[in-house]
Coordinates of C-alpha atoms in Angstrom, one line a residue:
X1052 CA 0.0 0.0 0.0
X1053 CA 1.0 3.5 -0.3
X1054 CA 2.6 5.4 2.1
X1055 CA 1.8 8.3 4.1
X1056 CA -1.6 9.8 5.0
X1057 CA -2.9 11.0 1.8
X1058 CA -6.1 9.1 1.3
X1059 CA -6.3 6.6 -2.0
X1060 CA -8.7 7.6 -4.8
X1061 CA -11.4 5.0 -5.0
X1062 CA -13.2 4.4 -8.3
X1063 CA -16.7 2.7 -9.1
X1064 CA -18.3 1.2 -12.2
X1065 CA -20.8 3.1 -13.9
X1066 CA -23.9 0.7 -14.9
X1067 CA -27.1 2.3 -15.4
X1068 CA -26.6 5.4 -14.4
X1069 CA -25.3 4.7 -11.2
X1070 CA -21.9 4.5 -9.2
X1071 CA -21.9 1.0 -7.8
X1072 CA -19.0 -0.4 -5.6
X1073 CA -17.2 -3.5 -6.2
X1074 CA -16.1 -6.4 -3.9
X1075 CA -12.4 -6.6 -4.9
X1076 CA -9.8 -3.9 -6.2
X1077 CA -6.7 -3.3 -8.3
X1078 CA -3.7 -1.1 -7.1
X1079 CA -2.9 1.1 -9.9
X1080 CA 0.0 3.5 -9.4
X1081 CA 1.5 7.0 -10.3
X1082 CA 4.2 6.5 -13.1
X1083 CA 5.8 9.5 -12.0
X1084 CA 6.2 7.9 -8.6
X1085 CA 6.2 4.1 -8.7
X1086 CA 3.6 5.0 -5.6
X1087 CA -0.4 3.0 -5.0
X1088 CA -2.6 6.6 -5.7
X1089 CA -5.5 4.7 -6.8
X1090 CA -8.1 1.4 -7.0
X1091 CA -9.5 0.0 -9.2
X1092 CA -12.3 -2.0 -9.3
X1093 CA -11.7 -5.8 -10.6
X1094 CA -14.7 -6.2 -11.7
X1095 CA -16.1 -9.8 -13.8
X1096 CA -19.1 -11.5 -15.0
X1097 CA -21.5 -10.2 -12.4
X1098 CA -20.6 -7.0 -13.5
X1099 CA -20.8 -7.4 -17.0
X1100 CA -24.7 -8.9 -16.8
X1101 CA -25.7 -5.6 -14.9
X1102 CA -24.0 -3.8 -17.5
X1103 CA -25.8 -5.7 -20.5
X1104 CA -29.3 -6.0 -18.5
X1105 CA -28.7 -2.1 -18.2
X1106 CA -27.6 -1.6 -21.6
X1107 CA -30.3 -3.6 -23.2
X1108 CA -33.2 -1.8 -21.3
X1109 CA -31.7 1.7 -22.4
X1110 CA -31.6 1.0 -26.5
X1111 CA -35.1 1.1 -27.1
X1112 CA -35.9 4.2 -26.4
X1113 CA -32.4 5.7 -27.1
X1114 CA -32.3 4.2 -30.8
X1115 CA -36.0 5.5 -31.1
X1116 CA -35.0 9.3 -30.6
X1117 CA -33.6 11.2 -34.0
X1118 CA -30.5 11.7 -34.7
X1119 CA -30.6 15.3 -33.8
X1120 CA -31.4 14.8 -30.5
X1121 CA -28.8 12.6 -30.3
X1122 CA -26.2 15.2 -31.2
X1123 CA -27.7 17.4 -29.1
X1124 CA -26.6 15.7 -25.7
X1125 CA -23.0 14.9 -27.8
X1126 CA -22.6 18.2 -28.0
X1127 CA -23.8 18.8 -24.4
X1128 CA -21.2 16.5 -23.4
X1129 CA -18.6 17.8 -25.2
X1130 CA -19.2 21.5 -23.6
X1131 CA -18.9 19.9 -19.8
X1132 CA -15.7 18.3 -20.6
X1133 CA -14.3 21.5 -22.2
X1134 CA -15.7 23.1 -19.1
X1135 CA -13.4 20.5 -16.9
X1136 CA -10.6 20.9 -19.3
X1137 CA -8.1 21.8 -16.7
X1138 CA -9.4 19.1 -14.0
X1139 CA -9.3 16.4 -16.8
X1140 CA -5.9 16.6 -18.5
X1141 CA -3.7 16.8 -14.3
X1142 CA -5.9 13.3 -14.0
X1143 CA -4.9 12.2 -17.4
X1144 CA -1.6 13.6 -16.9
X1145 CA -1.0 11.6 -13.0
X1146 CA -2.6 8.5 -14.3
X1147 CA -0.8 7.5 -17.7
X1148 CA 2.6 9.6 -16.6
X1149 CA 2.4 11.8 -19.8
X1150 CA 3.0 15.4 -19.4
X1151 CA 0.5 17.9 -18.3
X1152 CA 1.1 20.2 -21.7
X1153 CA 0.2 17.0 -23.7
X1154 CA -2.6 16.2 -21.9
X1155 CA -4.0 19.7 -22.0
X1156 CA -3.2 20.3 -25.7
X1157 CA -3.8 17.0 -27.0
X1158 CA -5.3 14.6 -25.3
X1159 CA -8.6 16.2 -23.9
X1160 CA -8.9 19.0 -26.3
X1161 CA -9.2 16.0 -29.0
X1162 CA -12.0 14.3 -26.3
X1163 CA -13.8 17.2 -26.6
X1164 CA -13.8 17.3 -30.1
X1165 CA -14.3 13.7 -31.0
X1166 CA -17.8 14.4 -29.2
X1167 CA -18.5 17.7 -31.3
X1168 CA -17.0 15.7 -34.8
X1169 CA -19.7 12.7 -34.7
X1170 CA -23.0 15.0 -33.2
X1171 CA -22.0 16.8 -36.2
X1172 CA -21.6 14.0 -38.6
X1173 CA -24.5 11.8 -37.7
X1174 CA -26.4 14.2 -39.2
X1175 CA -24.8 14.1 -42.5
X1176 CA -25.2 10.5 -43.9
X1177 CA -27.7 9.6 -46.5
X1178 CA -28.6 6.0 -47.6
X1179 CA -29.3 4.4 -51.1
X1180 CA -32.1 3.9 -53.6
X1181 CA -32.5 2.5 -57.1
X1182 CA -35.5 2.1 -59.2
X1183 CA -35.8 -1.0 -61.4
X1184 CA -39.2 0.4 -63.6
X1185 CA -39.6 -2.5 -65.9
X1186 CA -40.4 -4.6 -62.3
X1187 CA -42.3 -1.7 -60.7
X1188 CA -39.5 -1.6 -57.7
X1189 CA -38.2 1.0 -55.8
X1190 CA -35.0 -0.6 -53.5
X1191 CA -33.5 1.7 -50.6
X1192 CA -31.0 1.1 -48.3
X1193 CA -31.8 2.0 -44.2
X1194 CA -29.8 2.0 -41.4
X1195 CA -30.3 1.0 -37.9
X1196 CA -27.8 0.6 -34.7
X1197 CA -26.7 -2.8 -33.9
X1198 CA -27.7 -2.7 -30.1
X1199 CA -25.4 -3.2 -27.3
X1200 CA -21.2 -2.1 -28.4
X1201 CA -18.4 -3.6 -26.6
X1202 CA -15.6 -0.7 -26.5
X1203 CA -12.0 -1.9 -25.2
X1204 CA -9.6 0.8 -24.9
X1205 CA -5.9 1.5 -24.1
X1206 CA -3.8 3.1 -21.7
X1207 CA -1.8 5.2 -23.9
X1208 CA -4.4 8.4 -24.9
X1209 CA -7.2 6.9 -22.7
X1210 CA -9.5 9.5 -23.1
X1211 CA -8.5 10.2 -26.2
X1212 CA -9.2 6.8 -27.3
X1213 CA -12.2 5.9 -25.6
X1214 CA -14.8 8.9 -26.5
X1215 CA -13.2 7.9 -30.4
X1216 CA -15.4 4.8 -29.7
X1217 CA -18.3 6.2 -27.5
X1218 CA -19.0 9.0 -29.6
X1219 CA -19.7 7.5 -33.0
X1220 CA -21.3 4.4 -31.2
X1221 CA -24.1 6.3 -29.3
X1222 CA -24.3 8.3 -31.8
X1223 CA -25.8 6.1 -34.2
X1224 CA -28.1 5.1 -31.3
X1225 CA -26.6 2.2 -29.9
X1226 CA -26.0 1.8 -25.8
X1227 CA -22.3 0.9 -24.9
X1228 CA -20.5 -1.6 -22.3
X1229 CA -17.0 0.3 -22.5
X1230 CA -13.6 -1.2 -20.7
X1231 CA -10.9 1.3 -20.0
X1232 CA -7.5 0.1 -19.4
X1233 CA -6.9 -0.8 -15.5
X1234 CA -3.9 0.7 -15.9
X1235 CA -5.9 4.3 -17.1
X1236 CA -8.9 4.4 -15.4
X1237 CA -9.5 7.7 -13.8
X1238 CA -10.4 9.9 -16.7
X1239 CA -13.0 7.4 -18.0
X1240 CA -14.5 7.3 -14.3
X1241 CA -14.2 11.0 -14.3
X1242 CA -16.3 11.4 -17.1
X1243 CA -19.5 9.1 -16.1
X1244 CA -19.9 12.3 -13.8
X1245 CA -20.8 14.6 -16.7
X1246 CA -23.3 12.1 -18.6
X1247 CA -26.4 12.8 -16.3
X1248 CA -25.8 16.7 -16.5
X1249 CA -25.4 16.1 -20.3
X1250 CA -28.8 14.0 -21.1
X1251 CA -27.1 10.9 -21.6
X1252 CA -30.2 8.8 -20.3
X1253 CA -29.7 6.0 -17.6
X1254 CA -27.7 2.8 -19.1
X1255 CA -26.8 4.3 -22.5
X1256 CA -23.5 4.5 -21.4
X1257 CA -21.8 2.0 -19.1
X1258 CA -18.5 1.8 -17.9
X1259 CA -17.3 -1.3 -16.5
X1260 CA -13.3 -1.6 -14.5
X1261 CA -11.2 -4.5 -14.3
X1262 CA -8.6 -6.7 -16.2
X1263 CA -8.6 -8.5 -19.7
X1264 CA -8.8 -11.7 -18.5
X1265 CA -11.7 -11.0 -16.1
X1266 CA -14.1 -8.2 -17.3
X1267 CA -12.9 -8.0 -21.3
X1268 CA -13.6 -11.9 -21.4
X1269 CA -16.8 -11.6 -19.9
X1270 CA -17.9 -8.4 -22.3
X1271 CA -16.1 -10.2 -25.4
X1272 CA -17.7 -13.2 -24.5
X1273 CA -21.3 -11.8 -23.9
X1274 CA -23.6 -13.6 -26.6
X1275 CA -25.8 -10.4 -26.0
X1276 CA -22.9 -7.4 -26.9
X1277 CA -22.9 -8.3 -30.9
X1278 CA -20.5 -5.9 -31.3
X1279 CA -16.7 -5.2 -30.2
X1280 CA -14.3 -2.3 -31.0
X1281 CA -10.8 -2.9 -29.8
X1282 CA -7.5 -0.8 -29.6
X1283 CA -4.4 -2.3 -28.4
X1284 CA -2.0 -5.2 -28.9
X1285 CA -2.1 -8.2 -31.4
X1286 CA -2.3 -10.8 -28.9
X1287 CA -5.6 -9.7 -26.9
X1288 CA -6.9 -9.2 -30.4
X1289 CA -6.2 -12.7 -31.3
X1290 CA -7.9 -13.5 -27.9
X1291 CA -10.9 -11.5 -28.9
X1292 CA -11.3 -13.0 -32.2
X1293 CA -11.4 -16.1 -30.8
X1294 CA -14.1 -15.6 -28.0
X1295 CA -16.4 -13.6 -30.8
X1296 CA -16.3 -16.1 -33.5
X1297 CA -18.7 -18.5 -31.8
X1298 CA -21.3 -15.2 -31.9
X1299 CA -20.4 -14.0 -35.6
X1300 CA -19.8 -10.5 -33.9
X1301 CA -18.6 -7.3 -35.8
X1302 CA -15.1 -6.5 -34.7
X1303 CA -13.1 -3.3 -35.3
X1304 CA -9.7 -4.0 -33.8
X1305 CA -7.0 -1.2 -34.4
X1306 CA -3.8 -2.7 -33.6
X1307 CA -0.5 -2.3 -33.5
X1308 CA 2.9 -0.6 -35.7
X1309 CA 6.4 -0.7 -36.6
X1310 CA 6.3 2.2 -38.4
X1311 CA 8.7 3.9 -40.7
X1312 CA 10.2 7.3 -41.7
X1313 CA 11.9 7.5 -45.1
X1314 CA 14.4 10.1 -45.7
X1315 CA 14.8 10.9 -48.8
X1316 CA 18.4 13.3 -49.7
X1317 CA 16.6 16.1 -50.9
X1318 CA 14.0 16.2 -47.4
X1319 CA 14.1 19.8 -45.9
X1320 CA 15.8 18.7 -42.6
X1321 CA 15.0 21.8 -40.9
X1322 CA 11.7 21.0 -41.2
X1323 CA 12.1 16.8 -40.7
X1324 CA 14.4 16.4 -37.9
X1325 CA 12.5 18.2 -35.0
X1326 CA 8.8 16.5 -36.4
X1327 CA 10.9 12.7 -37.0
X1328 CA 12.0 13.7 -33.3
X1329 CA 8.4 14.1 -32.3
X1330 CA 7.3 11.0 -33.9
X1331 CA 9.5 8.7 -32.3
X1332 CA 9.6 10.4 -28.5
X1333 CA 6.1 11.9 -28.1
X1334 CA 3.5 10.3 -25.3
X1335 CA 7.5 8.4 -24.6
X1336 CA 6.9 7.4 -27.7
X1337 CA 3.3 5.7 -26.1
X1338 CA 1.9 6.5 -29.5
X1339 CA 0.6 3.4 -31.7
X1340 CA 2.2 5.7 -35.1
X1341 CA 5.3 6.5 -33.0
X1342 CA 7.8 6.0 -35.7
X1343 CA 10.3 3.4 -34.6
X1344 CA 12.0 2.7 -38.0
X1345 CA 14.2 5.7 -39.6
X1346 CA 15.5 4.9 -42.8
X1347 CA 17.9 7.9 -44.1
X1348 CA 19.1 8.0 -47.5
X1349 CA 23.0 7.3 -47.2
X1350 CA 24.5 10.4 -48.8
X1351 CA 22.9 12.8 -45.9
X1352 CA 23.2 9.7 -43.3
X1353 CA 25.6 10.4 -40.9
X1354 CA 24.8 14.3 -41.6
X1355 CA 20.9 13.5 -40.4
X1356 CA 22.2 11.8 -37.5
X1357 CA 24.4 13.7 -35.7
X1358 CA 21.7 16.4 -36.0
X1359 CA 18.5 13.7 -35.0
X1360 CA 20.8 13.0 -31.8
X1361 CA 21.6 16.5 -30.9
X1362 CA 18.0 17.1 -30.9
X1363 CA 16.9 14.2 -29.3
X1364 CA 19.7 15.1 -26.2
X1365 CA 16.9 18.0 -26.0
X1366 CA 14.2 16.2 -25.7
X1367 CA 13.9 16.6 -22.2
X1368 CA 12.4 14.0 -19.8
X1369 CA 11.1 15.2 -16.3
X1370 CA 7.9 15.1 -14.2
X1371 CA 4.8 15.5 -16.3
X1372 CA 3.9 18.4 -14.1
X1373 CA 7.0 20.1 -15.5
X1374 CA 6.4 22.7 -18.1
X1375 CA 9.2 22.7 -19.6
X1376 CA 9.3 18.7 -19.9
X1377 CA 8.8 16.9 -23.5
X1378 CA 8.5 13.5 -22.0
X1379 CA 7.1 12.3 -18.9
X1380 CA 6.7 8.7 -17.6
X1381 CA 6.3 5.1 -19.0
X1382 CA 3.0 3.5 -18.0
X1383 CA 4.4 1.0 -15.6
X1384 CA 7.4 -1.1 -14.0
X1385 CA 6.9 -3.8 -16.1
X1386 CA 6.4 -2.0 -19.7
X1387 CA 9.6 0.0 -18.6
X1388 CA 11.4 -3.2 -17.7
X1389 CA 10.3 -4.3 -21.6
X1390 CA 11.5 -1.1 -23.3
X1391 CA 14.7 -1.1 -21.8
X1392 CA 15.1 -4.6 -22.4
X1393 CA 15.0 -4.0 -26.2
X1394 CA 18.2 -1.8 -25.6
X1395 CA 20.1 -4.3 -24.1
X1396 CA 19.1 -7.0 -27.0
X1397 CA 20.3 -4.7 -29.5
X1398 CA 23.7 -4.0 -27.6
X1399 CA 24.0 -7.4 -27.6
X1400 CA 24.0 -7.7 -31.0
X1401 CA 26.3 -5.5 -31.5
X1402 CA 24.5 -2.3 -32.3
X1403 CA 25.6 1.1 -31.2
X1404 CA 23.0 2.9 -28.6
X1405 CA 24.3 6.9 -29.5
X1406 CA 22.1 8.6 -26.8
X1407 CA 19.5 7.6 -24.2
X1408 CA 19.5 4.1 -22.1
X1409 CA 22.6 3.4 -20.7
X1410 CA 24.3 6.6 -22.1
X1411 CA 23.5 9.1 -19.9
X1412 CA 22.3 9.5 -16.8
X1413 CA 18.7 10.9 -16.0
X1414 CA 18.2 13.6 -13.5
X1415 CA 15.1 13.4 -11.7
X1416 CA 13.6 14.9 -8.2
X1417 CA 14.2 12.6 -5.0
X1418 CA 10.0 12.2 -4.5
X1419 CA 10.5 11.0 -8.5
X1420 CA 13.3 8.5 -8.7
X1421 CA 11.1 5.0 -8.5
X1422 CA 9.4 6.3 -11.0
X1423 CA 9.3 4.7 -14.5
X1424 CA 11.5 6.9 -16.6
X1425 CA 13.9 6.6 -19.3
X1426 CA 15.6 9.2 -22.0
X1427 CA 14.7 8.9 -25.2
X1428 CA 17.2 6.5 -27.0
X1429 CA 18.7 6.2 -30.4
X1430 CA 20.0 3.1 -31.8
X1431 CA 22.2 2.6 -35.1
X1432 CA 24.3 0.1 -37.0
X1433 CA 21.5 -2.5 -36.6
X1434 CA 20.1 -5.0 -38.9
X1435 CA 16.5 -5.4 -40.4
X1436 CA 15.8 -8.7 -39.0
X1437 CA 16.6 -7.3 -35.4
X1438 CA 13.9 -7.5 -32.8
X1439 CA 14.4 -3.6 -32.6
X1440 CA 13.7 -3.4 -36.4
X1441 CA 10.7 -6.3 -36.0
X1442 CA 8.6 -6.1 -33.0
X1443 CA 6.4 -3.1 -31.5
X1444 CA 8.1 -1.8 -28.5
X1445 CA 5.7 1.2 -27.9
X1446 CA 8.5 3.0 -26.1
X1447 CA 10.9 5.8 -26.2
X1448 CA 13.7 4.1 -28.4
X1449 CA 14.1 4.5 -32.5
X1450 CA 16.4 3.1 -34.8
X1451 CA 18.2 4.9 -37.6
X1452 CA 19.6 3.1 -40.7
X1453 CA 21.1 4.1 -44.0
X1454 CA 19.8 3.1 -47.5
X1455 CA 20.4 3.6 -51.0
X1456 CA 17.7 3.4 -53.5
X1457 CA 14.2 3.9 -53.7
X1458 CA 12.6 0.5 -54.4
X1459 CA 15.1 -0.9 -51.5
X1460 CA 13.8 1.1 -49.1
X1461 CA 9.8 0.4 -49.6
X1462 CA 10.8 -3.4 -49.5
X1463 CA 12.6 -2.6 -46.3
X1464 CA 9.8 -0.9 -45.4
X1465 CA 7.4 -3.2 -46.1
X1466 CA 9.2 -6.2 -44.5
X1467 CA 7.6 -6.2 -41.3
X1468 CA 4.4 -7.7 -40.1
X1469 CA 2.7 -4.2 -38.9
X1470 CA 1.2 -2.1 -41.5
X1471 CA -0.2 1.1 -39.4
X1472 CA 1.3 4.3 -40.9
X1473 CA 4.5 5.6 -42.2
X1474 CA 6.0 9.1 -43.2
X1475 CA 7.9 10.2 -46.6
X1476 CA 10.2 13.3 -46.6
X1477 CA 11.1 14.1 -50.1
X1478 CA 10.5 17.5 -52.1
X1479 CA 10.0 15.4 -55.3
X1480 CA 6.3 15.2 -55.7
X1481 CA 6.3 12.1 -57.8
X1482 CA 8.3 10.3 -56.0
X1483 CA 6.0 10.9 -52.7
X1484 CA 2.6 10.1 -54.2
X1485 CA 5.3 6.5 -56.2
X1486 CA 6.7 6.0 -52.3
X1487 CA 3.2 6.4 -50.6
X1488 CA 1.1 4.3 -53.3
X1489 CA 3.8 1.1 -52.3
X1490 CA 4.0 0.9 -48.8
X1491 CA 2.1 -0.8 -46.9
X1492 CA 0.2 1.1 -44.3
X1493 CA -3.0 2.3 -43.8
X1494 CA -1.8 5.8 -42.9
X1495 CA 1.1 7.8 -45.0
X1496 CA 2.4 10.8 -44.1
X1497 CA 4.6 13.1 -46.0
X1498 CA 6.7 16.1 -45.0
X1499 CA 4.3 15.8 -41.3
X1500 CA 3.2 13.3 -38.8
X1501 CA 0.3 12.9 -37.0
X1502 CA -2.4 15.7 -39.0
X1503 CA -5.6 13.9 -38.8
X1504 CA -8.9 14.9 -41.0
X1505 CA -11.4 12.4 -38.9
X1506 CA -13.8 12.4 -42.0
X1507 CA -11.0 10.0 -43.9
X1508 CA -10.7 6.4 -43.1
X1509 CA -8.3 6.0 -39.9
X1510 CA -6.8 2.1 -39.3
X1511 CA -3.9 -0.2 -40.5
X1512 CA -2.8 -3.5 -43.0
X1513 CA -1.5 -6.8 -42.1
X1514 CA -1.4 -7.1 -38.5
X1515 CA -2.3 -3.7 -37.9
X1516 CA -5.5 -4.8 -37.6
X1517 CA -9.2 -5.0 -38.9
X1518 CA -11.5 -2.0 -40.0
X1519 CA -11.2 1.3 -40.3
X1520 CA -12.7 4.0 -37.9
X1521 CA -13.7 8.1 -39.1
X1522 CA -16.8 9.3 -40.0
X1523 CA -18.3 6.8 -42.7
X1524 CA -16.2 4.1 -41.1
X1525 CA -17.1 4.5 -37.8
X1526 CA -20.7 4.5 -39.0
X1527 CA -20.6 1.8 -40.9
X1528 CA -19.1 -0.4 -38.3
X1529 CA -22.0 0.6 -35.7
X1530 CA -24.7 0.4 -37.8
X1531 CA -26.3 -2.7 -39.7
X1532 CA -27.6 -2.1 -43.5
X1533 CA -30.8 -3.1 -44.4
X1534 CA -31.9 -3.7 -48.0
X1535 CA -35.9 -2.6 -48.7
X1536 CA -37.5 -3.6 -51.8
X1537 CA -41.3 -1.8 -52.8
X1538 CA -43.2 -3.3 -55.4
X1539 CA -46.1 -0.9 -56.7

């Protein structure tokens, strides 16, 4: 347990519209401190019936009312949380480990607006018709809300990430079971708060704590949630599919990336080497299109990367609460204990490690030093098939490696099992829209990182995952189509 007198922050599930308390709990802890600051509730299938029974009972009537009024209390809901801005990103901030200027740029600004984005675009969709006179049919298209969503989110941008799910979903008038991360939980509990004063009727929106294994099983599992939408990590995606397929359920499952910058010799580095900086190190690099993989054309290589390294040694780590800090915390022990052991498999093979881990030495404030930190880290002279070049780390550590030609480096590229997003720096327009047609990602950005435009399609290839999520998307997936045929 924690030490000292402050008291622990106790959370409840949300199930039709009311707090309710639950028999066992979860320590989840500051990153910046390695300290208890919170419980959790570990909640299972009990849980998860209330949720449903609660969940069911609210779609009639919820599904009946127009889309309008729908939007309405999205866009009531988006005002509160706006209103809360401040209070929302220090909990965001304390709970993940990210720093309080990310949190209260990014993350719940980007809440807010993924409420405002589908009120707005539920009321722009139209369906189908054809007319086939010879038969005397008219055929239209409707759409209707599936019923119950199962929404899974991760601890990374947990807000973030979990009103990208509730928004679109309630929106098209189905009622929602949602699972925030253990690890993440405050924000999500935070926000049940607001629904009442927004007009989010009883059991519309239930929010259900605990672990994978016990609460996510139970909701995946549920042969009444027929739908699930999933962010986070290829294994408990694989788990998912597994417990759905005996219910045929619809599954959105946004996975995760290995993904690459290419450098092409004429990129304005100016312009690329603080944004390739962001890319790898921002969120400590807690960011599923975090680019991992830096692939510099060799005539400006070793050029690019004494600059990169000079600017990542400015990247500064420190307590989230820290203004002037670009990194915070890792999520926990463990994932930090994972990061860092990627550093010493790549030192073992031989690679050279040019800044970060093992380098140099991070300064931190005495009430900070069991926390989970670690400086940004650079790795070179390392080979494709490494597990550094390979395998999703999710952490603040990049790799930077020369090539030569153009159709080498999209099959280098290409040659991993992830296919999320990638960036292209080049001035040579032709060669950006050639580069950008041939890799495989769902997601390509060139000359930036990370502008969104939430109408377009938003999801990856290969094991990247399954569906795609935006406005149309997003709609598509929590809706069903119905074909109507009128003979007169």
């Amino acid at each position: 347990m924690m030490a000292g007198t402050k008291a622990l922050l106790i959370l409840e599930n949300f199930i039709g519209g009311k707090f309710s308390p639950c028999n066992s709990y979860i320590d989840s802890y500051d990153p910046s401190t390695g300290e208890v600051y919170c419980r959790v509730p570990n909640s299972g299938k009990a849980e998860i019936e209330a949720a449903v029974e609660a969940a069911r009972g609210a779609f009639e009537a919820w599904s009946a009312r127009s889309a309008q009024e729908r939007a309405q209390v999205l866009n009531r809901l988006a005002d509160l949380l706006e209103q809360n801005l401040d209070e929302f990103a220090q909990a965001e901030s304390r709970d993940q480990g990210k720093t309080l200027t990310l949190a209260r740029t990014m993350d719940i600004p980007r809440s807010v607006q993924n409420f405002r984005f589908f009120a707005s675009s539920i009321l722009h969709h139209t369906s189908e018709c054809t007319q086939m006179d010879h038969l005397g049919c008219l055929h239209y298209t409707v759409r209707t809300p599936v019923g119950v969503a199962g929404l899974i989110s991760p601890w990374n941008l947990p807000l973030y990430l979990l009103t990208w799910k509730i928004a679109p979903a309630i929106a098209a008038g189905n009622t929602v079971i949602a699972k925030p991360s253990e690890l993440t939980s405050v924000t999500a509990w935070m926000l049940c708060k607001l629904l009442d004063k927004a007009g989010v009727p009883p059991g519309v929106v239930n929010i259900v704590f605990g672990t994978g294994p016990s609460v996510g099983e139970a909701l995946v599992s549920h042969p009444e949630v027929p739908l699930i939408s999933f962010t986070g990590s290829q294994p408990t995606a694989e788990r998912i599919t597994q417990l759905s397929a005996p219910h045929c359920k619809k599954l959105s499952l946004e996975l995760g990336g290995k993904n690459p910058a290419i450098i092409f010799e004429d990129a304005n580095l100016e312009e690329c080497i603080p944004v390739t900086v962001r890319s790898s190190f921002a969120n400590q690099g807690e960011i599923c299109l975090c680019t991992s993989r830096i692939f510099v054309q060799r005539s400006i290589y070793s050029g690019f990367l004494k600059k990169f390294v000079e600017a990542t040694r400015n990247w500064k780590v420190g307590i989230p609460s820290d203004p002037s800090a670009s990194m915070g915390a890792l999520i926990s022990k463990a994932h930090l204990q994972k990061v860092r052991s990627y550093v010493e498999k790549a030192r073992a093979e031989g690679a050279r490690i040019l800044c970060g881990e093992g380098v140099e030495k991070l300064s931190l404030p005495p009430q900070n030093q069991a926390g989970y930190f670690m400086l940004p880290t650079v790795i070179t002279d390392i080979r494709d098939e490494s597990s550094c070049m390979k395998e999703e780390i999710f952490g603040p550590l990049t790799c930077i490696v020369p090539f030569d030609s153009e159709e080498e480096v999209i099959k280098r590229a290409n040659s991993v099992k992830y296919g999320l997003a990638a960036t292209v720096w080049s001035r040579d327009v032709g060669r950006i829209h050639r580069v950008a047609k041939k890799l495989q990602a769902g997601l390509v950005w060139t000359n930036c990182w990370l502008i969104r435009e939430l109408n377009l399609p938003f999801g990856g290839m290969k094991s990247s995952g399954i569906g795609r999520e935006g406005a149309k998307d997003s709609y598509d997936f929590f809706t069903e189509i119905k074909t109507i045929t009128v003979k007169h």
